[in-house]
Amino acid sequence: MSESLLSWGRWPRRPQRAIALDWLPDHLPTLGPSKLLPRGQGRSYGDSCLNSRGLLLTTGALDRVIHFDRETGVLRAEAGLTFDDLLRLCLPAGWFPPVTPGTRFLSLGGAVANDVHGKNHHGAGTIGHHVRALELLRSDGSRQLLTPADTSGLFRATIGGLGLTGLITWVELQLVPTRGPWFESHTVRFSTLAECFEIGPELQARHGYTAAWIDSLAPAGQSGRGLYICGDPSDSSEPAAWREPRLRIPLDCPEWLLNPLSLKLFNTLYYRQPLKQGRVHAWPFLYPLDVLADWNRIYGHRGFQQWQCVVPSADAPALCAELLSRIRAHRQGSFLALLKTFGSMDPAGLLSFARPGVTLALDFPMLGERTARMLQELNALVREAGGALYPAKDAQMSAEDFRSGYPRVEEFEGFRDPLLESDFWRRVRGGGEA
């Protein structure tokens, strides 16, 4: 089985077949009755980028820039272009993506298909709010030029549509001006989860980019302590003198490496680190994990699951406390636990995850049934609170969880291309996992 065709979480592990698209095709390839699924860089964590019963159409080679207007910041590029390549082109010209996910190695098409958000959602929304146009190639051979003014509903179905409405061939984005690659960073330490929710609104009002790292293994009385990491683009235009470290995890780490004791030690040291204030390069501020290539191998051969939910703001303090309590009870802490507050913008797509509320994301080593039982428990709490789980991170949610979090799914089905499916879609729509 090719490791390159796993998801980023490396679980579930199922054989995949793929065709690489080197040029924009006139028609979608066919292989008998097999279902197809476009796939960018495979940076989704669960099974939304897998298609075990059919064929993947990999778009990594579709990475050409079609047009870039350096005066207006309008960029049109093929869907396989990564944010890393986009930044290397637009940043020297004084432009920056309006929304960027937590890695630079995601494709533009993948970002649109998952309607990704960043640390600035409370002011900028998701990537879907900034798409000026895109082209969709459907299995009937039609090419659809879609804009936000589209009245058919296909544009809103494609934003966050998990790549199931057709092959996104190119995307046109409106970039935002920037003076350079620097951010002014400001970090605040907080002692409890209650304090995190207390200081959050003021920090979000003062800063364009915010996220709170939570110590999910903190001792009793300090539950939910952590660091509020804030920042804004700097006015400095000095040339970038920062050199990105080039580190790599060369092999799968032993699975005993991440255990409750080592995670607790890491979290304690991270919480007590000197607070970072002042100018910092955009790379470590926005993409801290990208400095360590193949960091997902830290979790070993069995892989890991990232779990992310969004819950209504009014219930968030109590519900997040309960979620952390359940995780501790299962003795499955995480060294990556992030809490963010989404802004009030309406979702850009029919199946967009980001919506008004509070979002909590955690990574867990995959420990088989033990991890599955814990996640089912967390999923039920989110469902009962009227929240939703993030399909791009998921490998466990049930059909009931999905229907509850995405009430417009039946409307979306009317726009789904009948030739396109994924393992995720079969799982949550009753077609089996693989």
PDB file of C-alpha atoms in Angstrom, residues 161-386:
ATOM      1  CA  GLY A 161     -18.404  20.458  -0.819  1.00  0.00           C
ATOM      2  CA  LEU A 162     -15.595  17.950  -0.072  1.00  0.00           C
ATOM      3  CA  GLY A 163     -14.699  17.700  -3.767  1.00  0.00           C
ATOM      4  CA  LEU A 164     -17.978  15.933  -4.558  1.00  0.00           C
ATOM      5  CA  THR A 165     -19.604  18.419  -6.944  1.00  0.00           C
ATOM      6  CA  GLY A 166     -16.990  17.991  -9.688  1.00  0.00           C
ATOM      7  CA  LEU A 167     -13.294  18.528 -10.355  1.00  0.00           C
ATOM      8  CA  ILE A 168     -12.308  22.091  -9.412  1.00  0.00           C
ATOM      9  CA  THR A 169      -9.911  22.961 -12.241  1.00  0.00           C
ATOM     10  CA  TRP A 170      -8.948  26.501 -11.205  1.00  0.00           C
ATOM     11  CA  VAL A 171      -9.727  29.046  -8.519  1.00  0.00           C
ATOM     12  CA  GLU A 172      -9.636  32.851  -8.617  1.00  0.00           C
ATOM     13  CA  LEU A 173      -8.893  34.555  -5.295  1.00  0.00           C
ATOM     14  CA  GLN A 174      -8.816  38.142  -4.113  1.00  0.00           C
ATOM     15  CA  LEU A 175      -5.587  38.546  -2.109  1.00  0.00           C
ATOM     16  CA  VAL A 176      -5.051  41.230   0.547  1.00  0.00           C
ATOM     17  CA  PRO A 177      -2.161  43.754   0.589  1.00  0.00           C
ATOM     18  CA  THR A 178       0.732  43.282   3.021  1.00  0.00           C
ATOM     19  CA  ARG A 179       3.918  45.201   3.810  1.00  0.00           C
ATOM     20  CA  GLY A 180       6.052  42.106   4.228  1.00  0.00           C
ATOM     21  CA  PRO A 181       6.429  38.650   5.767  1.00  0.00           C
ATOM     22  CA  TRP A 182       6.346  39.781   9.409  1.00  0.00           C
ATOM     23  CA  PHE A 183       3.759  39.571  12.150  1.00  0.00           C
ATOM     24  CA  GLU A 184       3.668  41.393  15.502  1.00  0.00           C
ATOM     25  CA  SER A 185       3.072  38.580  17.975  1.00  0.00           C
ATOM     26  CA  HIS A 186       1.591  38.848  21.464  1.00  0.00           C
ATOM     27  CA  THR A 187       1.118  35.870  23.803  1.00  0.00           C
ATOM     28  CA  VAL A 188      -0.896  35.818  27.034  1.00  0.00           C
ATOM     29  CA  ARG A 189      -0.724  33.051  29.621  1.00  0.00           C
ATOM     30  CA  PHE A 190      -3.973  32.020  31.333  1.00  0.00           C
ATOM     31  CA  SER A 191      -4.452  29.726  34.342  1.00  0.00           C
ATOM     32  CA  THR A 192      -7.835  28.120  33.705  1.00  0.00           C
ATOM     33  CA  LEU A 193     -10.306  27.516  30.908  1.00  0.00           C
ATOM     34  CA  ALA A 194     -12.677  30.018  32.523  1.00  0.00           C
ATOM     35  CA  GLU A 195      -9.965  32.694  32.283  1.00  0.00           C
ATOM     36  CA  CYS A 196      -9.416  31.776  28.619  1.00  0.00           C
ATOM     37  CA  PHE A 197     -13.053  32.532  27.843  1.00  0.00           C
ATOM     38  CA  GLU A 198     -12.919  35.693  29.952  1.00  0.00           C
ATOM     39  CA  ILE A 199      -9.949  37.295  28.141  1.00  0.00           C
ATOM     40  CA  GLY A 200     -10.816  35.982  24.672  1.00  0.00           C
ATOM     41  CA  PRO A 201     -13.289  38.658  23.501  1.00  0.00           C
ATOM     42  CA  GLU A 202     -10.911  41.531  24.259  1.00  0.00           C
ATOM     43  CA  LEU A 203      -7.972  39.819  22.520  1.00  0.00           C
ATOM     44  CA  GLN A 204     -10.111  39.061  19.455  1.00  0.00           C
ATOM     45  CA  ALA A 205     -11.190  42.711  19.311  1.00  0.00           C
ATOM     46  CA  ARG A 206      -7.557  43.879  19.457  1.00  0.00           C
ATOM     47  CA  HIS A 207      -5.909  41.368  17.141  1.00  0.00           C
ATOM     48  CA  GLY A 208      -6.622  40.051  13.656  1.00  0.00           C
ATOM     49  CA  TYR A 209      -5.229  36.564  14.349  1.00  0.00           C
ATOM     50  CA  THR A 210      -5.916  34.650  17.589  1.00  0.00           C
ATOM     51  CA  ALA A 211      -5.862  31.053  18.857  1.00  0.00           C
ATOM     52  CA  ALA A 212      -5.573  29.552  22.321  1.00  0.00           C
ATOM     53  CA  TRP A 213      -3.366  26.533  23.015  1.00  0.00           C
ATOM     54  CA  ILE A 214      -4.891  24.449  25.817  1.00  0.00           C
ATOM     55  CA  ASP A 215      -3.025  22.120  28.187  1.00  0.00           C
ATOM     56  CA  SER A 216      -5.390  19.166  28.061  1.00  0.00           C
ATOM     57  CA  LEU A 217      -3.409  17.329  30.761  1.00  0.00           C
ATOM     58  CA  ALA A 218      -3.142  20.123  33.317  1.00  0.00           C
ATOM     59  CA  PRO A 219      -3.367  19.146  36.995  1.00  0.00           C
ATOM     60  CA  ALA A 220      -6.596  19.510  38.961  1.00  0.00           C
ATOM     61  CA  GLY A 221      -7.432  23.126  39.664  1.00  0.00           C
ATOM     62  CA  GLN A 222      -5.662  24.325  36.493  1.00  0.00           C
ATOM     63  CA  SER A 223      -7.805  22.549  33.947  1.00  0.00           C
ATOM     64  CA  GLY A 224      -7.728  24.281  30.607  1.00  0.00           C
ATOM     65  CA  ARG A 225      -4.719  26.468  31.360  1.00  0.00           C
ATOM     66  CA  GLY A 226      -2.803  27.586  28.315  1.00  0.00           C
ATOM     67  CA  LEU A 227      -1.455  30.319  26.073  1.00  0.00           C
ATOM     68  CA  TYR A 228      -3.451  32.813  24.012  1.00  0.00           C
ATOM     69  CA  ILE A 229      -1.420  33.431  20.853  1.00  0.00           C
ATOM     70  CA  CYS A 230      -2.330  36.666  19.051  1.00  0.00           C
ATOM     71  CA  GLY A 231      -0.858  38.628  16.184  1.00  0.00           C
ATOM     72  CA  ASP A 232      -1.277  41.131  13.397  1.00  0.00           C
ATOM     73  CA  PRO A 233       0.542  41.748  10.112  1.00  0.00           C
ATOM     74  CA  SER A 234       3.508  44.027  10.789  1.00  0.00           C
ATOM     75  CA  ASP A 235       4.005  47.421   9.172  1.00  0.00           C
ATOM     76  CA  SER A 236       7.665  46.535   8.737  1.00  0.00           C
ATOM     77  CA  SER A 237       8.801  46.146   5.150  1.00  0.00           C
ATOM     78  CA  GLU A 238      12.341  45.050   5.960  1.00  0.00           C
ATOM     79  CA  PRO A 239      13.542  42.109   3.862  1.00  0.00           C
ATOM     80  CA  ALA A 240      13.081  38.662   5.296  1.00  0.00           C
ATOM     81  CA  ALA A 241      16.271  37.606   7.084  1.00  0.00           C
ATOM     82  CA  TRP A 242      14.628  34.590   8.647  1.00  0.00           C
ATOM     83  CA  ARG A 243      15.724  31.164   7.466  1.00  0.00           C
ATOM     84  CA  GLU A 244      13.286  28.302   7.895  1.00  0.00           C
ATOM     85  CA  PRO A 245      14.743  25.254   9.671  1.00  0.00           C
ATOM     86  CA  ARG A 246      14.694  22.152   7.498  1.00  0.00           C
ATOM     87  CA  LEU A 247      13.972  19.290   9.864  1.00  0.00           C
ATOM     88  CA  ARG A 248      12.277  16.005   9.055  1.00  0.00           C
ATOM     89  CA  ILE A 249      10.978  12.947  10.923  1.00  0.00           C
ATOM     90  CA  PRO A 250      12.787  10.257   8.893  1.00  0.00           C
ATOM     91  CA  LEU A 251      10.787   7.219  10.046  1.00  0.00           C
ATOM     92  CA  ASP A 252       7.788   6.156  12.082  1.00  0.00           C
ATOM     93  CA  CYS A 253       8.457   6.823  15.764  1.00  0.00           C
ATOM     94  CA  PRO A 254       7.842   4.002  18.267  1.00  0.00           C
ATOM     95  CA  GLU A 255       4.241   4.104  19.418  1.00  0.00           C
ATOM     96  CA  TRP A 256       5.162   4.175  23.114  1.00  0.00           C
ATOM     97  CA  LEU A 257       6.832   7.561  22.576  1.00  0.00           C
ATOM     98  CA  LEU A 258       3.604   9.490  23.038  1.00  0.00           C
ATOM     99  CA  ASN A 259       2.193   8.345  26.367  1.00  0.00           C
ATOM    100  CA  PRO A 260       0.403  10.205  29.176  1.00  0.00           C
ATOM    101  CA  LEU A 261       3.706  10.921  30.932  1.00  0.00           C
ATOM    102  CA  SER A 262       5.560  12.288  27.888  1.00  0.00           C
ATOM    103  CA  LEU A 263       2.535  14.320  26.789  1.00  0.00           C
ATOM    104  CA  LYS A 264       2.155  15.784  30.272  1.00  0.00           C
ATOM    105  CA  LEU A 265       5.852  16.714  30.374  1.00  0.00           C
ATOM    106  CA  PHE A 266       5.665  18.368  26.941  1.00  0.00           C
ATOM    107  CA  ASN A 267       2.543  20.318  27.870  1.00  0.00           C
ATOM    108  CA  THR A 268       4.053  21.536  31.152  1.00  0.00           C
ATOM    109  CA  LEU A 269       7.232  22.756  29.453  1.00  0.00           C
ATOM    110  CA  TYR A 270       5.256  24.385  26.624  1.00  0.00           C
ATOM    111  CA  TYR A 271       2.961  26.151  29.099  1.00  0.00           C
ATOM    112  CA  ARG A 272       5.894  27.488  31.112  1.00  0.00           C
ATOM    113  CA  GLN A 273       7.973  28.670  28.134  1.00  0.00           C
ATOM    114  CA  PRO A 274       8.939  32.370  28.042  1.00  0.00           C
ATOM    115  CA  LEU A 275       6.127  34.351  26.447  1.00  0.00           C
ATOM    116  CA  LYS A 276       6.834  35.371  22.862  1.00  0.00           C
ATOM    117  CA  GLN A 277       6.318  39.047  22.143  1.00  0.00           C
ATOM    118  CA  GLY A 278       7.298  41.154  19.149  1.00  0.00           C
ATOM    119  CA  ARG A 279       8.119  40.635  15.519  1.00  0.00           C
ATOM    120  CA  VAL A 280       8.087  37.116  14.118  1.00  0.00           C
ATOM    121  CA  HIS A 281       8.146  35.722  10.589  1.00  0.00           C
ATOM    122  CA  ALA A 282       4.799  34.612   9.140  1.00  0.00           C
ATOM    123  CA  TRP A 283       5.986  31.016   8.737  1.00  0.00           C
ATOM    124  CA  PRO A 284       6.477  30.092  12.449  1.00  0.00           C
ATOM    125  CA  PHE A 285       3.515  32.266  13.451  1.00  0.00           C
ATOM    126  CA  LEU A 286       0.966  30.804  11.026  1.00  0.00           C
ATOM    127  CA  TYR A 287       2.494  27.391  10.248  1.00  0.00           C
ATOM    128  CA  PRO A 288       4.436  26.261  13.350  1.00  0.00           C
ATOM    129  CA  LEU A 289       4.243  22.549  12.469  1.00  0.00           C
ATOM    130  CA  ASP A 290       5.553  23.026   8.937  1.00  0.00           C
ATOM    131  CA  VAL A 291       9.109  23.444  10.278  1.00  0.00           C
ATOM    132  CA  LEU A 292       9.074  19.682  10.939  1.00  0.00           C
ATOM    133  CA  ALA A 293       8.416  17.798   7.697  1.00  0.00           C
ATOM    134  CA  ASP A 294       6.421  14.569   8.071  1.00  0.00           C
ATOM    135  CA  TRP A 295       5.552  15.454  11.679  1.00  0.00           C
ATOM    136  CA  ASN A 296       2.626  13.028  11.443  1.00  0.00           C
ATOM    137  CA  ARG A 297       5.135  10.165  11.759  1.00  0.00           C
ATOM    138  CA  ILE A 298       5.625  11.101  15.425  1.00  0.00           C
ATOM    139  CA  TYR A 299       2.486   9.073  16.095  1.00  0.00           C
ATOM    140  CA  GLY A 300       3.992   5.904  14.686  1.00  0.00           C
ATOM    141  CA  HIS A 301       2.667   3.399  12.167  1.00  0.00           C
ATOM    142  CA  ARG A 302      -0.833   3.315  13.657  1.00  0.00           C
ATOM    143  CA  GLY A 303      -1.325   6.997  12.951  1.00  0.00           C
ATOM    144  CA  PHE A 304      -3.520   9.456  14.781  1.00  0.00           C
ATOM    145  CA  GLN A 305      -6.869  11.156  14.664  1.00  0.00           C
ATOM    146  CA  GLN A 306      -7.458  14.863  14.780  1.00  0.00           C
ATOM    147  CA  TRP A 307     -10.837  15.746  16.208  1.00  0.00           C
ATOM    148  CA  GLN A 308     -12.411  19.172  15.782  1.00  0.00           C
ATOM    149  CA  CYS A 309     -15.829  20.435  16.759  1.00  0.00           C
ATOM    150  CA  VAL A 310     -17.701  23.730  16.744  1.00  0.00           C
ATOM    151  CA  VAL A 311     -20.302  24.466  19.413  1.00  0.00           C
ATOM    152  CA  PRO A 312     -22.595  27.431  20.102  1.00  0.00           C
ATOM    153  CA  SER A 313     -20.842  30.240  21.976  1.00  0.00           C
ATOM    154  CA  ALA A 314     -23.318  30.351  24.848  1.00  0.00           C
ATOM    155  CA  ASP A 315     -22.651  26.707  25.747  1.00  0.00           C
ATOM    156  CA  ALA A 316     -18.951  26.687  24.929  1.00  0.00           C
ATOM    157  CA  PRO A 317     -17.357  27.303  28.377  1.00  0.00           C
ATOM    158  CA  ALA A 318     -19.269  24.507  30.097  1.00  0.00           C
ATOM    159  CA  LEU A 319     -19.145  22.140  27.129  1.00  0.00           C
ATOM    160  CA  CYS A 320     -15.411  22.566  26.493  1.00  0.00           C
ATOM    161  CA  ALA A 321     -14.772  21.931  30.196  1.00  0.00           C
ATOM    162  CA  GLU A 322     -16.828  18.749  29.982  1.00  0.00           C
ATOM    163  CA  LEU A 323     -15.016  17.630  26.809  1.00  0.00           C
ATOM    164  CA  LEU A 324     -11.623  18.100  28.474  1.00  0.00           C
ATOM    165  CA  SER A 325     -12.879  16.253  31.555  1.00  0.00           C
ATOM    166  CA  ARG A 326     -13.996  13.265  29.445  1.00  0.00           C
ATOM    167  CA  ILE A 327     -10.652  13.205  27.633  1.00  0.00           C
ATOM    168  CA  ARG A 328      -8.771  13.129  30.944  1.00  0.00           C
ATOM    169  CA  ALA A 329     -11.045  10.358  32.180  1.00  0.00           C
ATOM    170  CA  HIS A 330     -10.029   8.298  29.155  1.00  0.00           C
ATOM    171  CA  ARG A 331      -6.333   9.104  29.842  1.00  0.00           C
ATOM    172  CA  GLN A 332      -5.878  10.304  26.280  1.00  0.00           C
ATOM    173  CA  GLY A 333      -4.482  13.796  26.394  1.00  0.00           C
ATOM    174  CA  SER A 334      -3.138  15.739  23.461  1.00  0.00           C
ATOM    175  CA  PHE A 335      -0.168  18.043  22.941  1.00  0.00           C
ATOM    176  CA  LEU A 336      -2.073  19.822  20.187  1.00  0.00           C
ATOM    177  CA  ALA A 337      -5.258  21.300  21.617  1.00  0.00           C
ATOM    178  CA  LEU A 338      -6.391  24.561  20.055  1.00  0.00           C
ATOM    179  CA  LEU A 339      -9.427  26.682  20.812  1.00  0.00           C
ATOM    180  CA  LYS A 340     -10.631  29.454  18.514  1.00  0.00           C
ATOM    181  CA  THR A 341     -13.703  31.635  18.314  1.00  0.00           C
ATOM    182  CA  PHE A 342     -15.365  31.900  14.929  1.00  0.00           C
ATOM    183  CA  GLY A 343     -16.820  35.208  13.798  1.00  0.00           C
ATOM    184  CA  SER A 344     -20.432  35.973  13.010  1.00  0.00           C
ATOM    185  CA  MET A 345     -20.241  35.489   9.222  1.00  0.00           C
ATOM    186  CA  ASP A 346     -22.722  33.057   7.726  1.00  0.00           C
ATOM    187  CA  PRO A 347     -21.097  29.879   6.332  1.00  0.00           C
ATOM    188  CA  ALA A 348     -19.880  30.328   2.761  1.00  0.00           C
ATOM    189  CA  GLY A 349     -21.008  26.868   1.609  1.00  0.00           C
ATOM    190  CA  LEU A 350     -23.876  24.461   2.169  1.00  0.00           C
ATOM    191  CA  LEU A 351     -21.566  22.056   4.039  1.00  0.00           C
ATOM    192  CA  SER A 352     -19.120  24.569   5.506  1.00  0.00           C
ATOM    193  CA  PHE A 353     -17.873  23.613   8.955  1.00  0.00           C
ATOM    194  CA  ALA A 354     -17.036  27.104  10.219  1.00  0.00           C
ATOM    195  CA  ARG A 355     -20.026  28.946  11.667  1.00  0.00           C
ATOM    196  CA  PRO A 356     -20.616  31.301  14.609  1.00  0.00           C
ATOM    197  CA  GLY A 357     -19.397  29.574  17.758  1.00  0.00           C
ATOM    198  CA  VAL A 358     -16.288  28.195  19.442  1.00  0.00           C
ATOM    199  CA  THR A 359     -14.117  25.493  17.884  1.00  0.00           C
ATOM    200  CA  LEU A 360     -11.879  23.037  19.746  1.00  0.00           C
ATOM    201  CA  ALA A 361      -9.337  20.780  17.980  1.00  0.00           C
ATOM    202  CA  LEU A 362      -7.182  17.998  19.462  1.00  0.00           C
ATOM    203  CA  ASP A 363      -4.866  15.247  18.170  1.00  0.00           C
ATOM    204  CA  PHE A 364      -4.996  11.738  19.599  1.00  0.00           C
ATOM    205  CA  PRO A 365      -2.711   8.755  18.906  1.00  0.00           C
ATOM    206  CA  MET A 366      -4.799   6.003  17.299  1.00  0.00           C
ATOM    207  CA  LEU A 367      -5.256   3.318  19.964  1.00  0.00           C
ATOM    208  CA  GLY A 368      -7.959   1.317  18.221  1.00  0.00           C
ATOM    209  CA  GLU A 369     -11.277   0.730  20.005  1.00  0.00           C
ATOM    210  CA  ARG A 370     -10.115   2.726  23.020  1.00  0.00           C
ATOM    211  CA  THR A 371      -9.786   5.878  20.916  1.00  0.00           C
ATOM    212  CA  ALA A 372     -12.984   5.122  18.996  1.00  0.00           C
ATOM    213  CA  ARG A 373     -15.038   4.810  22.206  1.00  0.00           C
ATOM    214  CA  MET A 374     -13.745   8.120  23.514  1.00  0.00           C
ATOM    215  CA  LEU A 375     -14.465   9.942  20.251  1.00  0.00           C
ATOM    216  CA  GLN A 376     -17.993   8.533  20.091  1.00  0.00           C
ATOM    217  CA  GLU A 377     -18.552   9.912  23.579  1.00  0.00           C
ATOM    218  CA  LEU A 378     -17.226  13.338  22.572  1.00  0.00           C
ATOM    219  CA  ASN A 379     -19.266  13.279  19.360  1.00  0.00           C
ATOM    220  CA  ALA A 380     -22.479  12.640  21.310  1.00  0.00           C
ATOM    221  CA  LEU A 381     -21.816  15.650  23.557  1.00  0.00           C
ATOM    222  CA  VAL A 382     -21.293  17.877  20.509  1.00  0.00           C
ATOM    223  CA  ARG A 383     -24.414  16.558  18.790  1.00  0.00           C
ATOM    224  CA  GLU A 384     -26.576  17.104  21.887  1.00  0.00           C
ATOM    225  CA  ALA A 385     -25.282  20.676  22.134  1.00  0.00           C
ATOM    226  CA  GLY A 386     -26.268  21.447  18.533  1.00  0.00           C
TER     227      GLY A 386
END
